[in-house]
Amino acid sequence: MAEPESKRLKTEDAPYELIYWPGLPGRGELIRLLFVEAGVPFTDRSKDPGEAVGLVTGLMSDNGDDANPPAFAVPALRHGDLLISQTANILLYLAPKLGLGPSEGNGVYHLNSIALTLIDGFVNEIHETHHPIATSQYYADQKEEAKKRSKAYTSERIPRFLQYAQRVIDAKTSGDGPWLYGGKLTYVDLVLFQCIHGTKYAFPKAMEEMEKSGKYDGVFALFKAVQERPNIKEYMASDKRCSYGDGIWRYYPELEEE
Amino acid sequence: MAEPESKRLKTEDAPYELIYWPGLPGRGELIRLLFVEAGVPFTDRSKDPGEAVGLVTGLMSDNGDDANPPAFAVPALRHGDLLISQTANILLYLAPKLGLGPSEGNGVYHLNSIALTLIDGFVNEIHETHHPIATSQYYADQKEEAKKRSKAYTSERIPRFLQYAQRVIDAKTSGDGPWLYGGKLTYVDLVLFQCIHGTKYAFPKAMEEMEKSGKYDGVFALFKAVQERPNIKEYMASDKRCSYGDGIWRYYPELEEE
């Protein structure tokens, strides 16, 4: 029997639930950092590994529910009756609610374009560096191709995406301070922070070279500014932050060899 | 000198301008189809090849303007003072203005997640099939890797994304009729149409097999329903529709060989 209307939580009062694979930062981290920075509690359903895997595989095979279409993959966010997937889409939904982006106007679309571009460059393309042939096959079986892809990624794509981020910082629309847009911290700064953090882990030599080049000083200054935010700093040092492993950002030293 | 305020067009009255590479459907086609279906005029700045290349390369290297951050890539849309990039972002902006999606509420995020997933599966991953190592290198120099990637794509990824689209159609949230969401045609149906059209061109054997399997009848029925929309039908038969070529959807017969 359905609960009486009066006992149901309105969506705006409902808790936020993140559904994701257990034990990895992954795309879920791009969502978690918003809650951390905003100091808003959420239920992280990835924390109990047994439950998390069932939730994820269930979502990826069901046909949605009365109110929501099905998801292809996680992260997914549940908020009251609403269930949504796709990282950039979840960020778009959460940002105004958490005070990390505007709720209307041109800024919504400007920030969404920045988020989508950073995710393309430092999340989706990073995954391709270790799985250029097939996600379903072992890394060991595509290592030679991964070396070629990584060489192109570190020599061409990393500089190109860093240059893009630097251009956004250099643009008039970035305003004052180290931030990407509008003179204050928004969710895309948190996205860039995680992108740089993960890419430093996966390709430390390449990223050290990029930092030393002096061409992207604004990007690395922004990274440090986010790192020093009190809530972020506390979180990154805590055991709530997962270590990297066999996820999107992986460290295979052979992918940086000449 | 700036024009006086009174002489400037308000954004809502301003013409729409699409900025894209010339001579290819590409990601630009996902934008064009919305204008075609809605019967709303737009200026397609890809049509004059000389001008188009200059516009695109200019956008990809400048630092934005007073009102807009820079773009990483095209398609880009100009509407009055606003300039935005990223395909799914442009669709999100246009859909409510062209009557092809809601302007607020949960449907905005449901449709955006469907659009992002279809673009991942049938646009971004298709490009990887012929360029699994580096976008900057010739296809001929990565043909062996492209064969491996294409085999995994046609045998694993096409079925998985088709199954996702079929699940969305089978979900309660699709409502009546052939459509993906809410019982009426929305922009994500146009996205699915172009995705299937392009994938049929690139991998005709695989897609014929998928169609014959009977597992995705809803997807192919939706494709045909969009194909029969009067404005779409007229457009597809006209010389306004570009032919495929060396873009995202390419036909290399060797990528379908066993």
Coordinates of C-alpha atoms in Angstrom, one line a residue:
Chain A
M1 CA 0.0 0.0 0.0
A2 CA 1.3 3.4 -0.9
E3 CA 2.2 5.8 1.9
P4 CA -0.4 8.6 2.4
E5 CA 0.6 11.8 0.5
S6 CA 1.2 13.7 3.8
K7 CA 3.9 11.2 4.9
R8 CA 5.9 11.3 1.7
L9 CA 8.9 13.6 1.6
K10 CA 8.7 16.3 -1.0
T11 CA 11.5 16.1 -3.5
E12 CA 13.2 19.2 -2.2
D13 CA 13.3 17.7 1.4
A14 CA 14.3 14.2 0.3
P15 CA 17.8 12.9 0.9
Y16 CA 20.3 12.6 -2.0
E17 CA 21.5 9.1 -2.9
L18 CA 24.4 8.4 -5.1
I19 CA 24.4 5.0 -6.8
Y20 CA 27.9 3.9 -8.1
W21 CA 30.4 1.0 -8.3
P22 CA 32.2 0.4 -5.0
G23 CA 35.8 1.1 -4.1
L24 CA 36.8 3.6 -6.8
P25 CA 36.7 7.4 -7.2
G26 CA 35.6 7.0 -10.9
R27 CA 32.9 9.2 -12.4
G28 CA 31.1 9.1 -9.0
E29 CA 33.8 11.3 -7.6
L30 CA 32.7 14.2 -9.8
I31 CA 29.4 14.0 -8.0
R32 CA 30.7 13.4 -4.5
L33 CA 32.9 16.5 -4.6
L34 CA 29.9 18.8 -5.0
F35 CA 28.3 17.5 -1.8
V36 CA 31.6 17.7 0.0
E37 CA 32.3 21.3 -1.0
A38 CA 28.7 22.4 -0.3
G39 CA 28.7 20.5 3.1
V40 CA 25.4 18.9 2.1
P41 CA 24.9 15.3 3.4
F42 CA 24.2 12.5 0.9
T43 CA 23.9 8.7 1.0
D44 CA 26.7 7.1 -0.8
R45 CA 25.3 3.7 -1.9
S46 CA 28.7 2.6 -3.2
K47 CA 30.1 2.2 0.3
D48 CA 28.6 -1.3 1.0
P49 CA 30.2 -3.3 -1.8
G50 CA 27.7 -6.1 -1.8
E51 CA 24.7 -3.8 -1.9
A52 CA 26.4 -1.5 -4.4
V53 CA 27.0 -4.1 -7.1
G54 CA 23.4 -5.3 -6.9
L55 CA 22.1 -1.8 -7.1
V56 CA 24.2 -0.9 -10.1
T57 CA 23.6 -4.1 -12.1
G58 CA 19.9 -3.8 -11.3
L59 CA 19.7 -0.3 -12.6
M60 CA 21.7 -1.2 -15.8
S61 CA 19.2 -3.9 -16.7
D62 CA 15.7 -2.8 -15.5
N63 CA 13.2 -0.8 -17.5
G64 CA 13.0 2.2 -15.2
D65 CA 10.0 2.7 -13.0
D66 CA 6.7 4.6 -13.2
A67 CA 8.5 8.0 -13.0
N68 CA 11.9 7.4 -14.6
P69 CA 13.3 6.0 -17.8
P70 CA 16.1 3.3 -17.5
A71 CA 19.8 4.1 -17.1
F72 CA 22.6 2.8 -19.4
A73 CA 25.3 3.1 -16.7
V74 CA 26.2 4.7 -13.4
P75 CA 26.7 7.2 -11.6
A76 CA 23.0 7.6 -11.0
L77 CA 21.4 10.0 -8.5
R78 CA 18.1 9.4 -6.7
H79 CA 16.4 12.5 -5.2
G80 CA 12.9 11.8 -3.9
D81 CA 10.9 10.3 -6.9
L82 CA 13.6 11.4 -9.4
L83 CA 16.3 9.0 -10.6
I84 CA 18.8 10.3 -13.2
S85 CA 22.0 9.1 -14.8
Q86 CA 24.9 10.6 -16.9
T87 CA 27.6 12.4 -14.9
A88 CA 27.2 15.8 -16.6
N89 CA 23.4 15.6 -16.3
I90 CA 23.6 14.9 -12.6
L91 CA 26.0 17.8 -12.1
L92 CA 23.6 20.1 -14.0
Y93 CA 20.7 19.0 -11.7
L94 CA 22.7 19.4 -8.5
A95 CA 24.7 22.5 -9.1
P96 CA 21.9 25.1 -8.4
K97 CA 20.5 23.1 -5.5
L98 CA 23.9 23.0 -3.8
G99 CA 24.8 26.7 -4.5
L100 CA 27.5 25.7 -7.1
G101 CA 25.9 27.1 -10.3
P102 CA 23.1 29.3 -11.5
S103 CA 19.5 27.9 -11.8
E104 CA 18.7 29.8 -15.0
G105 CA 20.1 32.0 -17.7
N106 CA 23.1 31.7 -20.0
G107 CA 25.5 30.6 -17.2
V108 CA 23.7 27.2 -17.0
Y109 CA 24.7 26.5 -20.6
H110 CA 28.2 28.0 -20.3
L111 CA 29.0 25.8 -17.3
N112 CA 27.4 22.7 -18.9
S113 CA 29.7 23.1 -22.0
I114 CA 32.7 23.5 -19.8
A115 CA 31.8 20.4 -17.7
L116 CA 31.1 18.3 -20.8
T117 CA 34.4 19.3 -22.4
L118 CA 36.5 18.5 -19.3
I119 CA 34.7 15.1 -18.9
D120 CA 35.5 14.3 -22.6
G121 CA 39.1 15.2 -22.2
F122 CA 40.1 14.0 -18.8
V123 CA 37.6 11.2 -18.1
N124 CA 36.3 9.6 -21.3
E125 CA 39.6 9.9 -23.2
I126 CA 41.7 8.8 -20.2
H127 CA 39.7 5.6 -20.1
E128 CA 40.5 5.0 -23.8
T129 CA 44.2 5.2 -23.1
H130 CA 44.2 1.8 -21.3
H131 CA 41.2 0.3 -23.2
P132 CA 41.6 1.5 -26.8
I133 CA 40.2 -1.7 -28.3
A134 CA 37.4 -3.0 -26.0
T135 CA 36.2 -2.2 -22.5
S136 CA 35.3 -5.9 -22.2
Q137 CA 38.8 -7.2 -22.8
Y138 CA 41.7 -7.3 -20.4
Y139 CA 44.2 -4.5 -20.4
A140 CA 47.0 -7.0 -20.9
D141 CA 45.4 -8.0 -24.2
Q142 CA 45.4 -4.5 -25.6
K143 CA 48.7 -3.2 -24.0
E144 CA 50.4 -2.5 -27.3
E145 CA 47.5 -0.5 -28.6
A146 CA 47.3 1.2 -25.2
K147 CA 50.9 2.4 -25.5
K148 CA 50.2 4.0 -28.9
R149 CA 47.0 5.6 -27.7
S150 CA 48.7 6.9 -24.5
K151 CA 51.6 8.4 -26.5
A152 CA 49.1 10.3 -28.6
Y153 CA 47.1 11.3 -25.5
T154 CA 50.0 12.6 -23.5
S155 CA 51.7 14.4 -26.4
E156 CA 48.6 15.9 -28.1
R157 CA 45.4 15.6 -26.2
I158 CA 46.5 16.6 -22.7
P159 CA 48.1 19.8 -24.0
R160 CA 45.0 20.5 -26.0
F161 CA 42.6 20.1 -23.1
L162 CA 44.8 22.0 -20.7
Q163 CA 45.1 24.8 -23.2
Y164 CA 41.3 24.8 -23.4
A165 CA 41.0 25.1 -19.6
Q166 CA 43.6 27.9 -19.6
R167 CA 41.7 29.7 -22.3
V168 CA 38.5 29.5 -20.2
I169 CA 40.5 31.0 -17.3
D170 CA 42.0 33.7 -19.5
A171 CA 38.6 34.6 -20.9
K172 CA 36.7 37.7 -19.7
T173 CA 33.9 35.5 -18.5
S174 CA 36.1 33.9 -15.8
G175 CA 36.0 37.1 -13.7
D176 CA 38.3 37.7 -10.7
G177 CA 40.1 35.0 -8.8
P178 CA 41.4 31.6 -9.9
W179 CA 38.0 30.2 -11.1
L180 CA 36.7 29.1 -14.5
Y181 CA 33.5 31.2 -14.6
G182 CA 31.9 34.2 -13.1
G183 CA 34.5 35.1 -10.5
K184 CA 33.5 32.5 -8.0
L185 CA 33.8 28.8 -7.4
T186 CA 31.3 26.7 -9.3
Y187 CA 30.9 23.0 -9.9
V188 CA 33.1 23.1 -13.0
D189 CA 36.1 24.1 -10.8
L190 CA 35.5 20.9 -8.8
V191 CA 35.3 18.9 -12.1
L192 CA 38.6 20.4 -13.2
F193 CA 40.2 19.6 -9.9
Q194 CA 39.2 15.9 -10.1
C195 CA 40.3 15.8 -13.8
I196 CA 43.7 17.1 -13.0
H197 CA 44.1 15.0 -9.8
G198 CA 43.2 11.8 -11.8
T199 CA 45.4 12.7 -14.7
K200 CA 48.4 13.4 -12.4
Y201 CA 47.9 9.9 -11.0
A202 CA 47.7 8.2 -14.4
F203 CA 50.4 10.2 -16.2
P204 CA 52.6 11.7 -13.6
K205 CA 55.6 12.4 -15.9
A206 CA 53.5 14.1 -18.6
M207 CA 51.6 16.2 -16.1
E208 CA 54.8 17.3 -14.3
E209 CA 56.2 18.4 -17.7
M210 CA 52.9 20.3 -18.4
E211 CA 53.1 22.0 -15.0
K212 CA 56.8 23.0 -15.5
S213 CA 56.1 24.4 -19.0
G214 CA 54.4 27.4 -17.5
K215 CA 51.8 27.4 -20.2
Y216 CA 48.9 26.4 -17.9
D217 CA 49.7 28.2 -14.7
G218 CA 46.1 29.2 -14.3
V219 CA 44.9 25.6 -14.5
F220 CA 47.4 24.4 -11.8
A221 CA 46.7 27.5 -9.6
L222 CA 43.0 26.6 -9.8
F223 CA 43.8 23.0 -8.9
K224 CA 45.6 24.2 -5.8
A225 CA 42.9 26.7 -4.9
V226 CA 40.3 23.8 -4.8
Q227 CA 42.7 21.6 -2.9
E228 CA 42.9 24.2 -0.2
R229 CA 39.1 24.6 0.3
P230 CA 38.5 23.5 3.9
N231 CA 35.9 20.8 3.2
I232 CA 37.8 19.4 0.2
K233 CA 41.1 19.3 2.1
E234 CA 39.5 17.4 5.0
Y235 CA 37.8 15.0 2.7
M236 CA 40.8 14.3 0.6
A237 CA 42.8 13.4 3.7
S238 CA 40.1 11.2 5.1
D239 CA 39.3 7.5 4.5
K240 CA 36.1 8.6 2.8
R241 CA 38.1 9.3 -0.3
C242 CA 38.8 6.1 -2.3
S243 CA 42.2 5.3 -3.6
Y244 CA 42.6 4.9 -7.4
G245 CA 42.7 1.4 -8.7
D246 CA 41.4 -0.4 -11.8
G247 CA 39.0 2.4 -12.7
I248 CA 39.2 5.3 -15.1
W249 CA 42.4 6.8 -13.8
R250 CA 45.0 3.9 -13.7
Y251 CA 48.8 4.0 -13.3
Y252 CA 50.6 1.8 -15.7
P253 CA 54.2 3.0 -15.9
E254 CA 54.7 1.4 -19.3
L255 CA 52.2 3.8 -20.8
E256 CA 54.6 6.7 -20.2
E257 CA 57.7 5.0 -21.6
E258 CA 59.0 6.2 -24.9
Chain B
M1 CA 31.2 52.0 -31.4
A2 CA 28.5 49.7 -29.9
E3 CA 25.0 49.8 -31.3
P4 CA 22.5 51.6 -29.2
E5 CA 20.5 49.3 -26.9
S6 CA 17.3 50.0 -28.8
K7 CA 18.7 48.7 -32.1
R8 CA 20.0 45.4 -30.8
L9 CA 17.8 42.3 -31.2
K10 CA 16.6 40.7 -28.0
T11 CA 17.9 37.2 -27.8
E12 CA 14.5 35.6 -28.2
D13 CA 14.0 37.5 -31.5
A14 CA 17.5 36.9 -32.8
P15 CA 18.2 34.4 -35.6
Y16 CA 19.9 31.0 -34.8
E17 CA 23.3 30.4 -36.3
L18 CA 24.9 27.0 -36.5
I19 CA 28.7 27.0 -36.7
Y20 CA 30.2 23.7 -38.0
W21 CA 32.7 22.1 -40.4
P22 CA 31.5 22.2 -44.0
G23 CA 30.4 19.3 -46.1
L24 CA 29.5 16.6 -43.5
P25 CA 26.5 15.7 -41.5
G26 CA 28.6 15.1 -38.3
R27 CA 27.6 16.3 -34.9
G28 CA 26.1 19.4 -36.6
E29 CA 23.3 17.1 -38.0
L30 CA 22.0 16.4 -34.5
I31 CA 21.3 20.2 -34.2
R32 CA 20.1 20.7 -37.8
L33 CA 17.3 18.1 -37.4
L34 CA 15.7 20.0 -34.6
F35 CA 15.3 23.1 -36.8
V36 CA 14.1 20.9 -39.7
E37 CA 11.4 19.1 -37.6
A38 CA 10.3 22.3 -35.9
G39 CA 10.2 24.2 -39.2
V40 CA 12.2 27.0 -37.7
P41 CA 14.7 28.9 -39.9
F42 CA 18.4 29.0 -39.0
T43 CA 21.6 30.2 -40.6
D44 CA 23.9 27.3 -41.3
R45 CA 27.3 28.8 -41.4
S46 CA 28.8 25.5 -42.6
K47 CA 27.4 25.9 -46.1
D48 CA 30.1 28.3 -47.4
P49 CA 33.2 26.1 -47.0
G50 CA 35.7 29.0 -47.1
E51 CA 33.9 31.0 -44.4
A52 CA 33.0 27.9 -42.3
V53 CA 36.6 26.7 -41.8
G54 CA 37.7 30.2 -40.7
L55 CA 34.8 30.5 -38.3
V56 CA 35.5 27.0 -36.8
T57 CA 39.2 27.4 -36.4
G58 CA 38.7 31.0 -35.1
L59 CA 36.3 29.7 -32.4
M60 CA 38.6 26.8 -31.5
S61 CA 41.5 29.2 -30.8
D62 CA 40.1 32.4 -29.4
N63 CA 39.4 33.2 -25.7
G64 CA 35.7 33.8 -26.1
D65 CA 34.2 37.3 -25.9
D66 CA 32.8 39.6 -23.3
A67 CA 29.7 37.4 -22.8
N68 CA 30.9 33.8 -23.6
P69 CA 33.7 31.5 -22.6
P70 CA 35.8 29.9 -25.4
A71 CA 34.8 26.7 -27.1
F72 CA 36.9 23.5 -27.4
A73 CA 35.2 22.3 -30.6
V74 CA 32.2 22.6 -32.8
P75 CA 29.2 22.4 -33.3
A76 CA 28.6 25.8 -31.7
L77 CA 25.3 27.8 -31.7
R78 CA 25.0 31.6 -31.7
H79 CA 21.7 33.0 -30.6
G80 CA 21.8 36.8 -30.0
D81 CA 24.6 37.5 -27.5
L82 CA 24.8 33.8 -26.5
L83 CA 27.4 31.5 -28.0
I84 CA 27.5 27.9 -26.7
S85 CA 29.2 24.6 -27.7
Q86 CA 28.9 20.9 -27.0
T87 CA 26.2 19.0 -28.9
A88 CA 24.1 17.8 -26.0
N89 CA 24.3 21.3 -24.4
I90 CA 23.0 23.0 -27.6
L91 CA 20.2 20.4 -27.8
L92 CA 19.3 21.1 -24.2
Y93 CA 19.1 24.9 -24.9
L94 CA 17.2 24.6 -28.2
A95 CA 14.6 21.8 -27.3
P96 CA 12.2 23.9 -25.3
K97 CA 12.5 26.9 -27.6
L98 CA 11.6 24.7 -30.6
G99 CA 8.8 22.8 -28.9
L100 CA 10.8 19.6 -28.8
G101 CA 11.2 19.2 -25.0
P102 CA 10.0 20.6 -21.7
S103 CA 11.5 23.9 -20.3
E104 CA 11.5 22.7 -16.7
G105 CA 10.9 19.8 -14.4
N106 CA 12.2 16.2 -14.4
G107 CA 11.7 15.7 -18.1
V108 CA 14.6 18.1 -18.8
Y109 CA 17.0 15.8 -17.0
H110 CA 15.5 12.6 -18.3
L111 CA 15.8 13.7 -21.9
N112 CA 19.3 15.0 -21.4
S113 CA 20.4 11.6 -20.0
I114 CA 18.9 9.9 -23.0
A115 CA 20.6 12.3 -25.4
L116 CA 24.0 12.0 -23.7
T117 CA 23.8 8.2 -23.8
L118 CA 22.9 8.0 -27.4
I119 CA 25.7 10.4 -28.4
D120 CA 28.1 8.3 -26.3
G121 CA 27.1 5.1 -28.1
F122 CA 26.4 6.1 -31.6
V123 CA 28.6 9.2 -32.2
N124 CA 31.6 9.2 -29.9
E125 CA 32.2 5.5 -29.9
I126 CA 31.6 5.3 -33.7
H127 CA 34.4 7.8 -34.2
E128 CA 36.7 5.6 -32.1
T129 CA 36.1 2.6 -34.5
H130 CA 38.1 4.2 -37.3
H131 CA 40.4 6.3 -35.1
P132 CA 41.2 4.1 -32.0
I133 CA 44.8 5.4 -31.6
A134 CA 44.8 9.1 -32.5
T135 CA 42.4 11.5 -34.2
S136 CA 45.5 13.3 -35.6
Q137 CA 46.8 10.2 -37.5
Y138 CA 45.6 8.8 -40.8
Y139 CA 43.1 6.0 -40.8
A140 CA 45.5 3.9 -42.9
D141 CA 48.1 4.1 -40.1
Q142 CA 45.6 2.6 -37.5
K143 CA 43.6 0.3 -39.7
E144 CA 44.6 -2.9 -37.9
E145 CA 43.6 -1.4 -34.5
A146 CA 40.4 -0.1 -36.2
K147 CA 39.5 -3.6 -37.3
K148 CA 39.8 -4.9 -33.7
R149 CA 37.9 -2.0 -32.2
S150 CA 35.2 -2.3 -34.9
K151 CA 34.7 -6.0 -34.2
A152 CA 34.2 -5.3 -30.5
Y153 CA 31.9 -2.4 -31.3
T154 CA 29.7 -4.3 -33.7
S155 CA 29.5 -7.4 -31.6
E156 CA 29.2 -5.9 -28.1
R157 CA 28.6 -2.1 -28.1
I158 CA 25.9 -1.8 -30.8
P159 CA 23.7 -4.5 -29.2
R160 CA 24.2 -2.9 -25.8
F161 CA 23.2 0.6 -26.9
L162 CA 20.3 -0.7 -29.0
Q163 CA 19.1 -2.7 -26.0
Y164 CA 19.3 0.5 -23.9
A165 CA 17.2 2.4 -26.5
Q166 CA 14.7 -0.5 -26.6
R167 CA 14.5 -0.4 -22.8
V168 CA 13.7 3.3 -22.9
I169 CA 10.9 2.6 -25.4
D170 CA 9.6 -0.3 -23.3
A171 CA 9.6 1.8 -20.1
K172 CA 6.4 3.3 -18.7
T173 CA 7.8 6.8 -19.2
S174 CA 7.8 6.4 -23.0
G175 CA 4.0 6.7 -23.0
D176 CA 2.0 5.9 -26.1
G177 CA 3.3 5.8 -29.7
P178 CA 6.7 5.0 -31.0
W179 CA 8.6 7.7 -29.1
L180 CA 11.2 7.5 -26.4
Y181 CA 9.6 9.8 -23.8
G182 CA 6.3 11.1 -22.7
G183 CA 4.1 9.8 -25.6
K184 CA 5.2 12.4 -28.1
L185 CA 8.1 13.2 -30.4
T186 CA 10.9 15.1 -28.6
Y187 CA 14.5 16.0 -29.6
V188 CA 15.9 12.7 -28.4
D189 CA 13.9 10.8 -31.0
L190 CA 15.6 13.0 -33.7
V191 CA 19.0 12.2 -32.0
L192 CA 18.2 8.4 -32.2
F193 CA 17.1 8.8 -35.8
Q194 CA 20.4 10.3 -36.8
C195 CA 22.4 7.8 -34.7
I196 CA 20.7 4.8 -36.4
H197 CA 21.0 6.4 -39.8
G198 CA 24.7 7.0 -39.4
T199 CA 25.4 3.6 -37.9
K200 CA 23.5 1.9 -40.7
Y201 CA 25.8 3.7 -43.1
A202 CA 29.0 2.8 -41.3
F203 CA 28.1 -0.8 -40.4
P204 CA 25.4 -1.9 -42.8
K205 CA 25.9 -5.7 -42.2
A206 CA 25.8 -5.4 -38.4
M207 CA 22.8 -3.2 -38.4
E208 CA 20.9 -5.4 -40.9
E209 CA 21.6 -8.3 -38.5
M210 CA 20.3 -6.3 -35.5
E211 CA 17.2 -5.3 -37.4
K212 CA 16.5 -8.9 -38.4
S213 CA 17.0 -10.2 -34.8
G214 CA 13.7 -8.8 -33.8
K215 CA 15.1 -7.7 -30.4
Y216 CA 15.0 -4.0 -31.2
D217 CA 11.8 -3.6 -33.1
G218 CA 10.8 -0.5 -31.2
V219 CA 14.0 1.2 -32.1
F220 CA 13.7 0.5 -35.8
A221 CA 10.0 1.4 -35.7
L222 CA 10.9 4.8 -34.1
F223 CA 13.6 5.3 -36.8
K224 CA 10.9 4.8 -39.5
A225 CA 8.4 7.0 -37.7
V226 CA 10.9 9.9 -37.7
Q227 CA 11.8 9.2 -41.3
E228 CA 8.1 9.7 -42.3
R229 CA 7.8 13.1 -40.5
P230 CA 6.9 15.4 -43.4
N231 CA 9.7 18.0 -42.8
I232 CA 12.3 15.3 -42.1
K233 CA 11.3 13.4 -45.2
E234 CA 11.5 16.4 -47.5
Y235 CA 14.9 17.4 -45.9
M236 CA 16.5 14.0 -46.2
A237 CA 15.6 13.9 -50.0
S238 CA 16.9 17.4 -50.6
D239 CA 20.4 18.6 -51.4
K240 CA 20.4 20.4 -48.1
R241 CA 21.3 17.1 -46.4
C242 CA 25.0 16.4 -46.8
S243 CA 26.3 13.0 -47.8
Y244 CA 28.5 11.0 -45.4
G245 CA 32.2 11.2 -46.1
D246 CA 35.3 11.4 -43.9
G247 CA 33.5 12.4 -40.8
I248 CA 32.1 10.5 -37.8
W249 CA 30.1 7.9 -39.7
R250 CA 32.4 6.4 -42.4
Y251 CA 32.0 3.3 -44.5
Y252 CA 35.2 1.1 -44.6
P253 CA 34.1 -2.4 -45.8
E254 CA 37.1 -4.0 -44.2
L255 CA 35.9 -3.0 -40.7
E256 CA 33.0 -5.4 -41.1
E257 CA 35.1 -8.3 -42.4
E258 CA 35.6 -11.3 -40.1

